[in-house]
């Protein structure tokens, strides 16, 4: 059993209402306590996208109680890995932090049928991330 602290991952998109919420939910669901998860947005919406909530509920992950959070420099500094999803120059950059940019379609304004493939792609990317971190995904 490793004594090193759990890696910390921050998912960032503009509104923190879709992609970053799904990614954080998948990482929490699949990584459990073996990884610390945060999500935030550079211009957070007032609520999580209802089609995103519905798409995640279809696969047994309830994010209905989640709320979009504002991106802070502190959240970036506290994270080992920052994964951006279309926030562009609005994401703060700190030397020494590891950044990844996941190019994903934005679910904003899309119906459930359009959100499902985005959800499924995010799940595959999160599973790949867990493998890269050496963390076995929960069943």
Coordinates of N, CA and C in Angstrom, one line a residue:
X1 N 0.8 -1.2 0.0 CA 0.0 0.0 0.0 C 0.9 1.2 0.0
X2 N 0.6 2.2 -0.9 CA 1.4 3.4 -1.0 C 1.1 4.3 0.1
X3 N 2.1 5.0 0.6 CA 2.0 6.0 1.6 C 1.9 7.4 1.0
X4 N 2.1 7.5 -0.3 CA 2.1 8.9 -0.9 C 0.7 9.4 -0.9
X5 N 0.5 10.7 -0.9 CA -0.8 11.3 -0.9 C -1.5 11.0 -2.2
X6 N -2.8 11.0 -2.2 CA -3.6 10.8 -3.4 C -3.4 12.0 -4.3
X7 N -3.2 11.7 -5.6 CA -3.0 12.8 -6.6 C -4.3 13.7 -6.6
X8 N -4.1 14.9 -6.9 CA -5.2 15.9 -6.9 C -5.4 16.4 -8.4
X9 N -6.6 16.3 -8.9 CA -7.0 16.6 -10.3 C -8.0 17.7 -10.3
X10 N -7.8 18.7 -11.0 CA -8.8 19.8 -11.2 C -9.3 19.8 -12.6
X11 N -10.6 19.7 -12.9 CA -11.2 19.8 -14.2 C -11.8 21.2 -14.3
X12 N -11.4 21.9 -15.5 CA -11.9 23.2 -15.7 C -12.5 23.4 -17.1
X13 N -13.7 24.0 -17.1 CA -14.3 24.4 -18.3 C -14.9 25.8 -18.1
X14 N -15.5 26.4 -19.0 CA -15.9 27.8 -18.9 C -17.0 27.9 -17.8
X15 N -18.1 27.1 -18.0 CA -19.3 27.3 -17.1 C -19.3 26.3 -15.9
X16 N -18.5 25.3 -15.9 CA -18.5 24.3 -14.9 C -19.9 23.7 -14.7
X17 N -20.6 23.5 -15.9 CA -21.9 23.1 -15.9 C -22.1 21.8 -16.7
X18 N -21.1 21.3 -17.4 CA -21.2 20.2 -18.2 C -20.0 19.3 -18.2
X19 N -19.0 19.6 -19.1 CA -17.8 18.7 -19.3 C -17.1 18.5 -18.0
X20 N -16.7 19.6 -17.3 CA -15.9 19.4 -16.1 C -16.7 18.7 -15.0
X21 N -18.0 18.9 -14.9 CA -18.9 18.2 -13.9 C -18.9 16.7 -14.2
X22 N -19.0 16.4 -15.5 CA -19.1 14.9 -15.8 C -17.7 14.3 -15.5
X23 N -16.6 15.0 -15.9 CA -15.3 14.4 -15.6 C -15.0 14.2 -14.2
X24 N -15.4 15.2 -13.4 CA -15.2 15.1 -11.9 C -16.0 14.0 -11.3
X25 N -17.2 13.9 -11.8 CA -18.1 12.8 -11.3 C -17.6 11.4 -11.7
X26 N -17.1 11.3 -12.9 CA -16.5 10.0 -13.3 C -15.2 9.7 -12.5
X27 N -14.4 10.7 -12.3 CA -13.1 10.4 -11.5 C -13.4 10.1 -10.1
X28 N -14.4 10.8 -9.5 CA -14.8 10.5 -8.1 C -15.4 9.1 -8.0
X29 N -16.3 8.7 -9.0 CA -16.9 7.4 -9.0 C -16.0 6.3 -9.2
X30 N -15.0 6.5 -10.2 CA -14.1 5.4 -10.5 C -12.8 5.4 -9.7
X31 N -12.4 6.5 -9.2 CA -11.2 6.6 -8.4 C -11.4 6.6 -6.9
X32 N -12.6 6.9 -6.4 CA -12.8 6.8 -5.0 C -11.9 7.7 -4.2
X33 N -11.5 7.2 -3.1 CA -10.6 8.0 -2.2 C -9.2 8.0 -2.6
X34 N -8.9 7.3 -3.7 CA -7.5 7.2 -4.2 C -7.0 8.4 -5.0
X35 N -8.0 9.4 -5.2 CA -7.7 10.6 -6.0 C -8.5 11.7 -5.4
X36 N -8.0 12.9 -5.3 CA -8.7 14.1 -4.9 C -9.2 14.8 -6.2
X37 N -10.5 15.2 -6.2 CA -11.1 15.7 -7.4 C -11.7 17.1 -7.1
X38 N -11.5 18.0 -8.0 CA -12.1 19.3 -8.0 C -12.6 19.6 -9.4
X39 N -13.5 20.5 -9.5 CA -13.9 21.1 -10.8 C -14.3 22.5 -10.6
X40 N -14.1 23.3 -11.6 CA -14.4 24.8 -11.6 C -14.6 25.3 -13.0
X41 N -15.1 26.6 -13.0 CA -15.3 27.2 -14.3 C -14.8 28.7 -14.2
X42 N -14.3 29.1 -15.4 CA -13.8 30.5 -15.4 C -14.9 31.5 -15.4
X43 N -16.1 31.1 -15.8 CA -17.3 31.9 -15.8 C -18.5 31.0 -15.4
X44 N -18.6 30.5 -14.2 CA -19.5 29.5 -13.8 C -21.0 29.9 -14.1
X45 N -21.8 28.9 -14.5 CA -23.2 29.0 -14.7 C -23.9 29.0 -13.4
X46 N -25.2 29.2 -13.4 CA -25.9 29.2 -12.1 C -26.3 27.8 -11.7
X47 N -26.4 26.9 -12.7 CA -26.8 25.5 -12.4 C -26.1 24.6 -13.4
X48 N -26.0 23.3 -13.0 CA -25.4 22.3 -13.9 C -26.5 22.0 -15.0
X49 N -26.0 21.8 -16.2 CA -26.8 21.6 -17.4 C -27.8 20.4 -17.1
X50 N -29.1 20.6 -17.2 CA -30.0 19.5 -16.9 C -29.8 18.3 -17.8
X51 N -29.4 18.4 -19.1 CA -29.2 17.3 -19.9 C -28.0 16.5 -19.5
X52 N -27.0 17.2 -18.9 CA -25.8 16.5 -18.3 C -26.2 15.7 -17.1
X53 N -27.0 16.3 -16.2 CA -27.5 15.6 -15.0 C -28.3 14.4 -15.4
X54 N -29.1 14.5 -16.5 CA -29.9 13.4 -16.9 C -29.0 12.3 -17.5
X55 N -28.0 12.7 -18.3 CA -27.1 11.7 -19.0 C -26.3 10.9 -17.9
X56 N -25.9 11.6 -16.9 CA -25.1 10.9 -15.9 C -26.0 10.0 -15.0
X57 N -27.3 10.4 -14.8 CA -28.2 9.6 -14.0 C -28.5 8.3 -14.8
X58 N -28.5 8.4 -16.1 CA -28.8 7.2 -16.9 C -27.8 6.1 -16.6
X59 N -26.6 6.4 -16.2 CA -25.5 5.4 -16.0 C -25.3 5.3 -14.5
X60 N -26.2 5.8 -13.7 CA -26.2 5.6 -12.2 C -25.3 6.5 -11.4
X61 N -24.9 7.7 -12.0 CA -24.1 8.7 -11.3 C -25.0 9.9 -11.1
X62 N -25.3 10.2 -9.8 CA -26.2 11.4 -9.5 C -25.4 12.6 -9.2
X63 N -25.5 13.6 -10.1 CA -24.8 14.9 -9.9 C -25.8 16.0 -9.7
X64 N -27.1 15.6 -9.4 CA -28.1 16.6 -9.3 C -27.9 17.7 -8.2
X65 N -27.1 17.3 -7.2 CA -26.8 18.2 -6.1 C -25.6 19.1 -6.3
X66 N -24.9 18.9 -7.4 CA -23.7 19.6 -7.7 C -24.0 21.1 -8.2
X67 N -23.1 22.0 -7.9 CA -23.3 23.4 -8.3 C -22.0 23.8 -9.0
X68 N -22.1 24.7 -10.0 CA -20.9 25.2 -10.6 C -20.1 26.1 -9.6
X69 N -18.8 25.9 -9.7 CA -17.9 26.6 -8.8 C -17.0 27.5 -9.6
X70 N -16.6 28.7 -9.0 CA -15.7 29.6 -9.7 C -14.2 29.1 -9.6
X71 N -13.5 29.2 -10.7 CA -12.1 28.8 -10.7 C -11.3 29.8 -9.9
X72 N -10.5 29.3 -9.0 CA -9.6 30.2 -8.2 C -8.2 29.8 -8.4
X73 N -7.3 30.7 -8.1 CA -5.8 30.4 -8.2 C -5.5 29.3 -7.1
X74 N -6.2 29.4 -6.0 CA -5.9 28.4 -4.9 C -6.2 27.0 -5.4
X75 N -7.3 26.8 -6.1 CA -7.7 25.5 -6.6 C -6.6 25.0 -7.5
X76 N -6.1 25.8 -8.4 CA -5.1 25.4 -9.3 C -3.8 25.1 -8.6
X77 N -3.4 25.9 -7.6 CA -2.2 25.7 -6.9 C -2.3 24.4 -6.0
X78 N -3.5 24.0 -5.6 CA -3.6 22.8 -4.7 C -3.7 21.5 -5.5
X79 N -3.7 21.6 -6.9 CA -3.9 20.5 -7.7 C -2.6 20.0 -8.4
X80 N -2.4 18.7 -8.5 CA -1.2 18.2 -9.2 C -1.4 18.2 -10.7
X81 N -2.6 18.1 -11.1 CA -2.9 18.0 -12.5 C -4.1 18.9 -12.8
X82 N -4.0 19.8 -13.8 CA -5.2 20.6 -14.2 C -5.6 20.2 -15.6
X83 N -6.8 19.8 -15.8 CA -7.3 19.4 -17.1 C -8.3 20.4 -17.6
X84 N -8.0 21.1 -18.6 CA -8.9 22.1 -19.2 C -9.7 21.6 -20.3
X85 N -10.9 22.2 -20.5 CA -11.8 21.7 -21.5 C -12.4 22.9 -22.2
X86 N -11.6 23.6 -22.9 CA -12.2 24.8 -23.7 C -12.2 26.1 -22.9
X87 N -11.4 26.3 -21.9 CA -11.5 27.6 -21.2 C -10.5 28.6 -21.7
X88 N -9.6 28.1 -22.6 CA -8.7 29.0 -23.3 C -7.8 29.8 -22.3
X89 N -7.7 31.1 -22.6 CA -6.8 31.9 -21.8 C -7.3 32.3 -20.4
X90 N -8.6 31.9 -20.1 CA -9.2 32.2 -18.8 C -8.6 31.3 -17.7
X91 N -7.9 30.3 -18.1 CA -7.3 29.4 -17.1 C -6.0 29.9 -16.6
X92 N -5.8 30.1 -15.3 CA -4.6 30.6 -14.8 C -3.5 29.5 -15.0
X93 N -2.3 30.0 -15.2 CA -1.2 29.1 -15.5 C -0.1 29.3 -14.4
X94 N 0.3 28.2 -13.8 CA 1.3 28.2 -12.7 C 2.5 27.3 -13.2
X95 N 3.7 27.8 -13.3 CA 4.8 27.0 -13.6 C 4.9 25.8 -12.7
X96 N 5.3 24.7 -13.2 CA 5.5 23.5 -12.4 C 4.3 22.6 -12.2
X97 N 3.1 23.1 -12.7 CA 1.9 22.3 -12.7 C 1.8 21.6 -14.0
X98 N 1.2 20.4 -13.9 CA 1.0 19.7 -15.1 C -0.4 20.0 -15.7
X99 N -0.5 20.3 -17.0 CA -1.7 20.7 -17.6 C -2.0 19.8 -18.8
X100 N -3.2 19.4 -18.9 CA -3.7 18.7 -20.1 C -4.9 19.5 -20.7
X101 N -5.1 19.4 -22.0 CA -6.3 20.1 -22.5 C -7.0 19.0 -23.3
X102 N -8.3 18.7 -22.9 CA -9.1 17.8 -23.5 C -10.1 18.5 -24.4
X103 N -9.9 18.3 -25.7 CA -10.8 18.9 -26.7 C -12.1 18.1 -26.8
X104 N -13.1 18.7 -26.3 CA -14.4 18.0 -26.2 C -15.5 18.9 -26.7
X105 N -16.5 18.4 -27.3 CA -17.7 19.2 -27.7 C -18.4 19.7 -26.5
X106 N -18.8 21.0 -26.6 CA -19.5 21.6 -25.4 C -21.0 21.1 -25.4
X107 N -21.5 20.6 -24.3 CA -22.8 20.1 -24.2 C -23.9 21.3 -24.0
X108 N -23.4 22.5 -23.8 CA -24.3 23.6 -23.6 C -25.3 23.7 -24.7
X109 N -26.6 23.8 -24.3 CA -27.7 24.0 -25.2 C -28.0 22.7 -26.0
X110 N -27.4 21.6 -25.7 CA -27.6 20.4 -26.4 C -28.6 19.5 -25.7
X111 N -29.3 18.7 -26.4 CA -30.2 17.7 -25.8 C -29.5 16.5 -25.3
X112 N -30.2 15.6 -24.7 CA -29.7 14.4 -24.1 C -29.0 13.5 -25.1
X113 N -29.5 13.4 -26.3 CA -28.9 12.6 -27.4 C -27.6 13.1 -27.8
X114 N -27.3 14.4 -27.8 CA -26.0 15.0 -28.1 C -25.1 14.9 -26.9
X115 N -25.6 14.9 -25.7 CA -24.7 14.8 -24.5 C -24.2 13.4 -24.3
X116 N -24.9 12.4 -24.6 CA -24.5 11.0 -24.4 C -23.1 10.7 -24.9
X117 N -22.8 11.0 -26.2 CA -21.5 10.7 -26.7 C -20.4 11.5 -26.1
X118 N -20.7 12.7 -25.6 CA -19.7 13.5 -24.9 C -19.4 12.9 -23.6
X119 N -20.5 12.4 -22.9 CA -20.3 11.7 -21.6 C -19.5 10.5 -21.8
X120 N -19.8 9.7 -22.8 CA -19.0 8.4 -23.0 C -17.6 8.7 -23.3
X121 N -17.3 9.8 -24.1 CA -15.9 10.1 -24.4 C -15.2 10.5 -23.1
X122 N -15.8 11.3 -22.3 CA -15.2 11.7 -21.0 C -14.9 10.5 -20.1
X123 N -15.9 9.6 -20.1 CA -15.6 8.4 -19.3 C -14.4 7.7 -19.7
X124 N -14.2 7.5 -21.0 CA -13.0 6.8 -21.6 C -11.7 7.6 -21.2
X125 N -11.8 8.9 -21.3 CA -10.6 9.7 -21.0 C -10.3 9.6 -19.5
X126 N -11.3 9.6 -18.7 CA -11.1 9.5 -17.2 C -10.5 8.1 -16.9
X127 N -11.0 7.1 -17.5 CA -10.4 5.7 -17.3 C -8.9 5.7 -17.8
X128 N -8.6 6.3 -18.9 CA -7.2 6.4 -19.3 C -6.4 7.2 -18.3
X129 N -6.9 8.2 -17.8 CA -6.2 9.0 -16.8 C -5.9 8.2 -15.5
X130 N -6.9 7.5 -15.1 CA -6.7 6.6 -13.9 C -5.6 5.6 -14.2
X131 N -5.6 5.0 -15.4 CA -4.5 4.0 -15.7 C -3.2 4.7 -15.7
X132 N -3.1 5.9 -16.3 CA -1.9 6.7 -16.3 C -1.4 7.0 -14.9
X133 N -2.3 7.2 -14.0 CA -2.0 7.5 -12.6 C -1.7 6.3 -11.8
X134 N -1.9 5.1 -12.4 CA -1.7 3.9 -11.7 C -2.7 3.5 -10.7
X135 N -4.0 4.0 -10.9 CA -5.1 3.8 -10.0 C -6.1 2.9 -10.8
X136 N -6.4 1.8 -10.2 CA -7.4 0.8 -10.8 C -8.8 1.4 -10.6
X137 N -9.5 1.4 -11.7 CA -10.9 2.0 -11.7 C -11.8 1.0 -10.9
X138 N -12.7 1.6 -10.2 CA -13.7 0.8 -9.4 C -14.6 0.2 -10.4
X139 N -15.1 -1.0 -10.1 CA -16.1 -1.7 -11.0 C -17.4 -1.0 -11.1

